[in-house]
Amino acid sequence: MTAKRKPRLAVWKFASCDGCQLSILDCEDELLAVAEHIEIANFPEASSAVAKGPYDISLVEGSITTPHDAERIHAIRKMSKTLITIGACAVSGGIQALRNFQEDVSCYVNIVYANPDYIRSLNKSTPIDDHVPVDFKLRGCPINKYQLMEVINAFLNSRKPNIPAHSVCMECKMKGVICLMVSAGIPCLGPVTHAGCDALCPSYNRGCFGCYGPKETPNTKSLADHFSKIGLDNRDIMRRFRGFNAYAEAFRKESEAREK
């Protein structure tokens, strides 16, 4: 009797800090449990042993920033039954997408690199779904490892991932964290930011930085107007929305509105 083949998992890196891949390794015991049911066929961060595709699930970290990467992501999509983007870079372009607000990226290249002639860079840092179809987006900078395990489990069992769609404010309520904006007038992106961090920053009396990107139907204008009322000028507000998810549509539009 032929043994049933395990689903094959691949992990890919584009322009990023590797933080989301490290979150995968940080799963430790959970990852070992998953490994009993899947074959980790391609994960250079963890092993030099690489098995050729096709793959049942591909996890993609990082944004597209070079012509070579723009070609490579199409090859990965072709050999992947399911493609899941993990982290702010892959989902919205990442912190490196701050360059998208400049008309010409060469102004940065000349400052950063001693030999800019060798750099082949696209003018913008773009999310993976700007280039190929994506089956699921897992947000975060970095991702929540438990959410990752849930997403992999869901796709292995042909069901929808059970990832909450509410805001960080809901996480504060569930933890009993007093609202920083109401109690102390501290600017916080929690009302418009996707849950997933377990309200980490508000738990330490720091306003949310928006690491998980905009939640579904975020009212960024209302929040920005509130920031104005508590003393932030338009430049301060613009900078609040230009963080790890600066080029996510809702955050981008609000920051551009405050830039004018």
mmCIF file of C-alpha atoms in Angstrom:
data_model
loop_
_atom_site.group_PDB
_atom_site.id
_atom_site.type_symbol
_atom_site.label_atom_id
_atom_site.label_comp_id
_atom_site.label_asym_id
_atom_site.label_seq_id
_atom_site.Cartn_x
_atom_site.Cartn_y
_atom_site.Cartn_z
ATOM 1 C CA MET A 1 0.000 0.000 0.000
ATOM 2 C CA THR A 2 1.410 3.391 -1.027
ATOM 3 C CA ALA A 3 1.803 5.882 1.836
ATOM 4 C CA LYS A 4 -0.141 9.105 1.422
ATOM 5 C CA ARG A 5 2.114 11.995 0.464
ATOM 6 C CA LYS A 6 2.401 14.782 2.997
ATOM 7 C CA PRO A 7 1.491 18.299 1.822
ATOM 8 C CA ARG A 8 4.642 20.213 0.916
ATOM 9 C CA LEU A 9 5.408 23.610 2.455
ATOM 10 C CA ALA A 10 7.822 26.223 1.103
ATOM 11 C CA VAL A 11 8.925 29.512 2.666
ATOM 12 C CA TRP A 12 10.193 32.343 0.457
ATOM 13 C CA LYS A 13 11.936 35.626 1.226
ATOM 14 C CA PHE A 14 11.849 38.905 -0.663
ATOM 15 C CA ALA A 15 12.752 42.406 0.630
ATOM 16 C CA SER A 16 12.327 42.155 4.403
ATOM 17 C CA CYS A 17 14.131 41.877 7.736
ATOM 18 C CA ASP A 18 13.497 38.108 8.142
ATOM 19 C CA GLY A 19 11.426 38.803 11.274
ATOM 20 C CA CYS A 20 8.414 36.817 10.064
ATOM 21 C CA GLN A 21 10.569 33.816 9.185
ATOM 22 C CA LEU A 22 12.072 34.005 12.661
ATOM 23 C CA SER A 23 8.504 33.974 14.001
ATOM 24 C CA ILE A 24 8.034 30.653 12.219
ATOM 25 C CA LEU A 25 11.144 29.241 13.892
ATOM 26 C CA ASP A 26 9.919 30.677 17.195
ATOM 27 C CA CYS A 27 6.927 28.326 16.990
ATOM 28 C CA GLU A 28 9.263 25.573 18.263
ATOM 29 C CA ASP A 29 6.988 22.866 19.729
ATOM 30 C CA GLU A 30 4.051 23.956 17.587
ATOM 31 C CA LEU A 31 6.210 23.765 14.455
ATOM 32 C CA LEU A 32 7.360 20.272 15.382
ATOM 33 C CA ALA A 33 3.723 19.210 15.716
ATOM 34 C CA VAL A 34 2.911 20.665 12.300
ATOM 35 C CA ALA A 35 5.970 19.008 10.787
ATOM 36 C CA GLU A 36 4.395 15.625 11.540
ATOM 37 C CA HIS A 37 1.682 16.412 9.011
ATOM 38 C CA ILE A 38 3.578 18.362 6.350
ATOM 39 C CA GLU A 39 6.894 18.200 4.556
ATOM 40 C CA ILE A 40 8.913 21.390 4.946
ATOM 41 C CA ALA A 41 10.379 21.195 1.467
ATOM 42 C CA ASN A 42 11.935 24.636 1.085
ATOM 43 C CA PHE A 43 12.895 26.866 4.021
ATOM 44 C CA PRO A 44 16.466 28.249 3.586
ATOM 45 C CA GLU A 45 16.283 30.112 6.921
ATOM 46 C CA ALA A 46 15.985 26.750 8.691
ATOM 47 C CA SER A 47 17.785 24.274 6.428
ATOM 48 C CA SER A 48 19.999 24.164 3.349
ATOM 49 C CA ALA A 49 18.119 21.061 2.164
ATOM 50 C CA VAL A 50 15.733 22.175 -0.591
ATOM 51 C CA ALA A 51 13.279 19.964 -2.455
ATOM 52 C CA LYS A 52 12.021 21.075 -5.835
ATOM 53 C CA GLY A 53 8.392 22.108 -6.349
ATOM 54 C CA PRO A 54 5.520 22.035 -6.868
ATOM 55 C CA TYR A 55 4.399 22.966 -3.359
ATOM 56 C CA ASP A 56 1.005 22.723 -1.677
ATOM 57 C CA ILE A 57 1.534 25.847 0.450
ATOM 58 C CA SER A 58 3.989 28.694 -0.045
ATOM 59 C CA LEU A 59 4.547 31.275 2.669
ATOM 60 C CA VAL A 60 5.966 34.489 1.231
ATOM 61 C CA GLU A 61 7.731 37.119 3.331
ATOM 62 C CA GLY A 62 8.855 40.474 1.958
ATOM 63 C CA SER A 63 7.925 43.012 -0.690
ATOM 64 C CA ILE A 64 8.845 43.295 -4.356
ATOM 65 C CA THR A 65 11.607 45.879 -4.810
ATOM 66 C CA THR A 66 13.728 44.692 -7.757
ATOM 67 C CA PRO A 67 13.063 43.612 -11.384
ATOM 68 C CA HIS A 68 14.441 40.159 -10.526
ATOM 69 C CA ASP A 69 11.996 39.730 -7.647
ATOM 70 C CA ALA A 70 9.111 40.831 -9.864
ATOM 71 C CA GLU A 71 9.936 37.885 -12.133
ATOM 72 C CA ARG A 72 10.683 35.415 -9.328
ATOM 73 C CA ILE A 73 7.308 35.839 -7.622
ATOM 74 C CA HIS A 74 5.534 34.706 -10.802
ATOM 75 C CA ALA A 75 7.636 31.532 -10.871
ATOM 76 C CA ILE A 76 6.765 30.864 -7.213
ATOM 77 C CA ARG A 77 3.062 31.418 -7.863
ATOM 78 C CA LYS A 78 3.120 28.885 -10.720
ATOM 79 C CA MET A 79 4.618 26.168 -8.525
ATOM 80 C CA SER A 80 2.354 26.852 -5.505
ATOM 81 C CA LYS A 81 -1.149 25.494 -5.056
ATOM 82 C CA THR A 82 -1.780 27.961 -2.203
ATOM 83 C CA LEU A 83 0.179 31.173 -1.692
ATOM 84 C CA ILE A 84 -0.015 32.985 1.661
ATOM 85 C CA THR A 85 1.681 36.317 2.289
ATOM 86 C CA ILE A 86 3.061 36.770 5.801
ATOM 87 C CA GLY A 87 3.883 40.105 7.411
ATOM 88 C CA ALA A 88 3.600 43.807 6.649
ATOM 89 C CA CYS A 89 6.224 43.750 3.897
ATOM 90 C CA ALA A 90 4.453 41.093 1.848
ATOM 91 C CA VAL A 91 0.957 42.418 2.607
ATOM 92 C CA SER A 92 1.462 46.171 2.171
ATOM 93 C CA GLY A 93 5.032 46.881 1.044
ATOM 94 C CA GLY A 94 6.578 47.239 4.508
ATOM 95 C CA ILE A 95 8.606 50.043 6.044
ATOM 96 C CA GLN A 96 10.636 50.177 2.825
ATOM 97 C CA ALA A 97 7.507 51.443 1.061
ATOM 98 C CA LEU A 98 8.228 54.851 2.595
ATOM 99 C CA ARG A 99 10.263 55.399 -0.547
ATOM 100 C CA ASN A 100 7.043 55.198 -2.564
ATOM 101 C CA PHE A 101 6.218 58.733 -1.459
ATOM 102 C CA GLN A 102 9.241 60.025 -3.399
ATOM 103 C CA GLU A 103 8.996 60.446 -7.163
ATOM 104 C CA ASP A 104 12.517 59.125 -7.731
ATOM 105 C CA VAL A 105 14.052 56.458 -5.488
ATOM 106 C CA SER A 106 17.541 57.274 -6.763
ATOM 107 C CA CYS A 107 17.767 60.061 -4.189
ATOM 108 C CA TYR A 108 17.913 57.335 -1.509
ATOM 109 C CA VAL A 109 20.180 55.018 -3.464
ATOM 110 C CA ASN A 110 22.845 57.693 -3.818
ATOM 111 C CA ILE A 111 22.794 58.344 -0.064
ATOM 112 C CA VAL A 112 22.822 54.718 1.127
ATOM 113 C CA TYR A 113 25.146 52.927 -1.297
ATOM 114 C CA ALA A 114 28.796 53.683 -2.016
ATOM 115 C CA ASN A 115 28.422 52.357 -5.576
ATOM 116 C CA PRO A 116 24.830 53.100 -6.621
ATOM 117 C CA ASP A 117 25.551 52.104 -10.228
ATOM 118 C CA TYR A 118 25.355 48.459 -9.150
ATOM 119 C CA ILE A 119 21.858 48.801 -7.663
ATOM 120 C CA ARG A 120 18.922 47.586 -9.742
ATOM 121 C CA SER A 121 15.871 48.725 -7.852
ATOM 122 C CA LEU A 122 12.246 49.380 -8.737
ATOM 123 C CA ASN A 123 10.958 52.853 -7.957
ATOM 124 C CA LYS A 124 8.401 51.427 -5.505
ATOM 125 C CA SER A 125 8.215 48.694 -2.883
ATOM 126 C CA THR A 126 4.981 46.825 -3.562
ATOM 127 C CA PRO A 127 3.035 44.022 -1.850
ATOM 128 C CA ILE A 128 2.929 40.544 -3.357
ATOM 129 C CA ASP A 129 -0.706 40.803 -4.462
ATOM 130 C CA ASP A 130 0.220 43.687 -6.764
ATOM 131 C CA HIS A 131 1.966 41.050 -8.869
ATOM 132 C CA VAL A 132 0.237 37.674 -8.423
ATOM 133 C CA PRO A 133 -2.998 36.293 -6.922
ATOM 134 C CA VAL A 134 -2.747 35.660 -3.166
ATOM 135 C CA ASP A 135 -4.905 33.127 -1.322
ATOM 136 C CA PHE A 136 -4.582 34.645 2.154
ATOM 137 C CA LYS A 137 -2.845 37.608 3.811
ATOM 138 C CA LEU A 138 -1.500 37.225 7.342
ATOM 139 C CA ARG A 139 -0.737 40.637 8.815
ATOM 140 C CA GLY A 140 1.778 41.800 11.385
ATOM 141 C CA CYS A 141 5.283 43.142 11.880
ATOM 142 C CA PRO A 142 6.143 40.483 12.738
ATOM 143 C CA ILE A 143 3.319 37.983 12.378
ATOM 144 C CA ASN A 144 1.645 36.290 15.333
ATOM 145 C CA LYS A 145 2.979 32.716 15.395
ATOM 146 C CA TYR A 146 -0.292 31.300 16.712
ATOM 147 C CA GLN A 147 -2.199 32.946 13.882
ATOM 148 C CA LEU A 148 0.280 31.388 11.458
ATOM 149 C CA MET A 149 -0.332 27.922 12.870
ATOM 150 C CA GLU A 150 -4.083 28.531 12.550
ATOM 151 C CA VAL A 151 -3.743 29.573 8.893
ATOM 152 C CA ILE A 152 -1.621 26.549 7.974
ATOM 153 C CA ASN A 153 -4.027 24.232 9.817
ATOM 154 C CA ALA A 154 -6.993 25.814 8.031
ATOM 155 C CA PHE A 155 -5.565 25.329 4.564
ATOM 156 C CA LEU A 156 -4.452 21.781 5.319
ATOM 157 C CA ASN A 157 -8.039 21.021 6.318
ATOM 158 C CA SER A 158 -9.732 22.992 3.528
ATOM 159 C CA ARG A 159 -11.448 25.508 5.777
ATOM 160 C CA LYS A 160 -11.404 29.267 6.270
ATOM 161 C CA PRO A 161 -8.764 30.551 8.730
ATOM 162 C CA ASN A 162 -10.235 31.771 12.011
ATOM 163 C CA ILE A 163 -8.379 35.070 12.241
ATOM 164 C CA PRO A 164 -10.196 37.914 14.073
ATOM 165 C CA ALA A 165 -11.035 40.954 11.951
ATOM 166 C CA HIS A 166 -11.599 43.398 14.811
ATOM 167 C CA SER A 167 -9.329 46.227 15.930
ATOM 168 C CA VAL A 168 -6.637 46.466 18.593
ATOM 169 C CA CYS A 169 -9.201 48.332 20.731
ATOM 170 C CA MET A 170 -11.073 45.055 21.157
ATOM 171 C CA GLU A 171 -7.895 43.402 22.386
ATOM 172 C CA CYS A 172 -7.460 46.194 24.922
ATOM 173 C CA LYS A 173 -11.023 45.642 26.153
ATOM 174 C CA MET A 174 -10.476 41.886 26.499
ATOM 175 C CA LYS A 175 -7.255 42.435 28.472
ATOM 176 C CA GLY A 176 -8.730 45.153 30.659
ATOM 177 C CA VAL A 177 -6.327 47.790 29.349
ATOM 178 C CA ILE A 178 -7.661 51.307 29.944
ATOM 179 C CA CYS A 179 -7.923 53.373 26.762
ATOM 180 C CA LEU A 180 -4.826 55.573 26.523
ATOM 181 C CA MET A 181 -6.501 58.190 24.362
ATOM 182 C CA VAL A 182 -9.395 58.637 26.780
ATOM 183 C CA SER A 183 -7.432 58.419 30.035
ATOM 184 C CA ALA A 184 -4.162 60.129 29.072
ATOM 185 C CA GLY A 185 -4.652 61.769 25.664
ATOM 186 C CA ILE A 186 -1.977 59.562 24.112
ATOM 187 C CA PRO A 187 -2.247 59.237 20.284
ATOM 188 C CA CYS A 188 -2.987 55.619 19.368
ATOM 189 C CA LEU A 189 -3.721 53.866 16.063
ATOM 190 C CA GLY A 190 -5.587 51.067 17.855
ATOM 191 C CA PRO A 191 -9.084 52.043 16.593
ATOM 192 C CA VAL A 192 -8.046 51.570 12.950
ATOM 193 C CA THR A 193 -5.474 48.777 13.302
ATOM 194 C CA HIS A 194 -6.056 45.061 12.742
ATOM 195 C CA ALA A 195 -5.890 42.877 15.849
ATOM 196 C CA GLY A 196 -3.177 40.280 16.352
ATOM 197 C CA CYS A 197 -0.589 41.719 18.731
ATOM 198 C CA ASP A 198 -2.647 41.175 21.915
ATOM 199 C CA ALA A 199 -2.526 44.960 22.503
ATOM 200 C CA LEU A 200 1.193 44.802 23.249
ATOM 201 C CA CYS A 201 2.032 48.517 23.137
ATOM 202 C CA PRO A 202 -1.083 49.820 24.945
ATOM 203 C CA SER A 203 -0.382 47.258 27.679
ATOM 204 C CA TYR A 204 2.834 49.216 28.361
ATOM 205 C CA ASN A 205 1.203 52.663 28.147
ATOM 206 C CA ARG A 206 2.323 53.293 24.572
ATOM 207 C CA GLY A 207 -0.019 54.112 21.720
ATOM 208 C CA CYS A 208 -0.470 51.515 18.965
ATOM 209 C CA PHE A 209 1.947 51.957 16.044
ATOM 210 C CA GLY A 210 -0.237 50.136 13.513
ATOM 211 C CA CYS A 211 2.042 47.101 13.074
ATOM 212 C CA TYR A 212 -0.826 44.911 11.844
ATOM 213 C CA GLY A 213 -2.079 47.384 9.266
ATOM 214 C CA PRO A 214 -5.580 48.766 8.777
ATOM 215 C CA LYS A 215 -8.493 46.697 9.980
ATOM 216 C CA GLU A 216 -11.548 46.138 7.818
ATOM 217 C CA THR A 217 -13.420 49.424 7.125
ATOM 218 C CA PRO A 218 -11.144 51.680 9.218
ATOM 219 C CA ASN A 219 -12.351 55.250 9.812
ATOM 220 C CA THR A 220 -8.919 56.852 9.533
ATOM 221 C CA LYS A 221 -10.289 60.352 8.937
ATOM 222 C CA SER A 222 -12.223 60.338 12.192
ATOM 223 C CA LEU A 223 -9.143 59.205 14.097
ATOM 224 C CA ALA A 224 -6.941 61.782 12.366
ATOM 225 C CA ASP A 225 -9.449 64.504 13.235
ATOM 226 C CA HIS A 226 -9.269 63.390 16.870
ATOM 227 C CA PHE A 227 -5.473 63.602 16.738
ATOM 228 C CA SER A 228 -5.865 67.223 15.602
ATOM 229 C CA LYS A 229 -8.105 67.967 18.567
ATOM 230 C CA ILE A 230 -5.536 66.649 21.053
ATOM 231 C CA GLY A 231 -2.768 68.803 19.616
ATOM 232 C CA LEU A 232 -1.089 66.964 16.711
ATOM 233 C CA ASP A 233 -0.427 69.006 13.582
ATOM 234 C CA ASN A 234 -0.806 67.590 10.060
ATOM 235 C CA ARG A 235 2.851 66.589 9.831
ATOM 236 C CA ASP A 236 2.616 64.624 13.089
ATOM 237 C CA ILE A 237 -0.558 62.907 11.887
ATOM 238 C CA MET A 238 1.006 62.062 8.534
ATOM 239 C CA ARG A 239 3.970 60.460 10.270
ATOM 240 C CA ARG A 240 1.654 58.398 12.505
ATOM 241 C CA PHE A 241 0.200 56.706 9.452
ATOM 242 C CA ARG A 242 3.573 56.238 7.749
ATOM 243 C CA GLY A 243 4.964 53.351 9.699
ATOM 244 C CA PHE A 244 5.285 49.644 8.995
ATOM 245 C CA ASN A 245 2.160 49.674 6.822
ATOM 246 C CA ALA A 246 2.573 53.110 5.255
ATOM 247 C CA TYR A 247 1.455 51.983 1.799
ATOM 248 C CA ALA A 248 -1.623 50.052 2.897
ATOM 249 C CA GLU A 249 -4.424 51.868 1.092
ATOM 250 C CA ALA A 250 -6.291 53.303 4.093
ATOM 251 C CA PHE A 251 -3.130 54.513 5.832
ATOM 252 C CA ARG A 252 -1.622 55.826 2.586
ATOM 253 C CA LYS A 253 -4.684 57.884 1.675
ATOM 254 C CA GLU A 254 -4.932 59.434 5.131
ATOM 255 C CA SER A 255 -1.244 60.337 5.263
ATOM 256 C CA GLU A 256 -1.410 61.869 1.790
ATOM 257 C CA ALA A 257 -4.477 63.899 2.787
ATOM 258 C CA ARG A 258 -2.518 65.352 5.720
ATOM 259 C CA GLU A 259 0.551 66.031 3.579
ATOM 260 C CA LYS A 260 -1.263 68.519 1.334
#
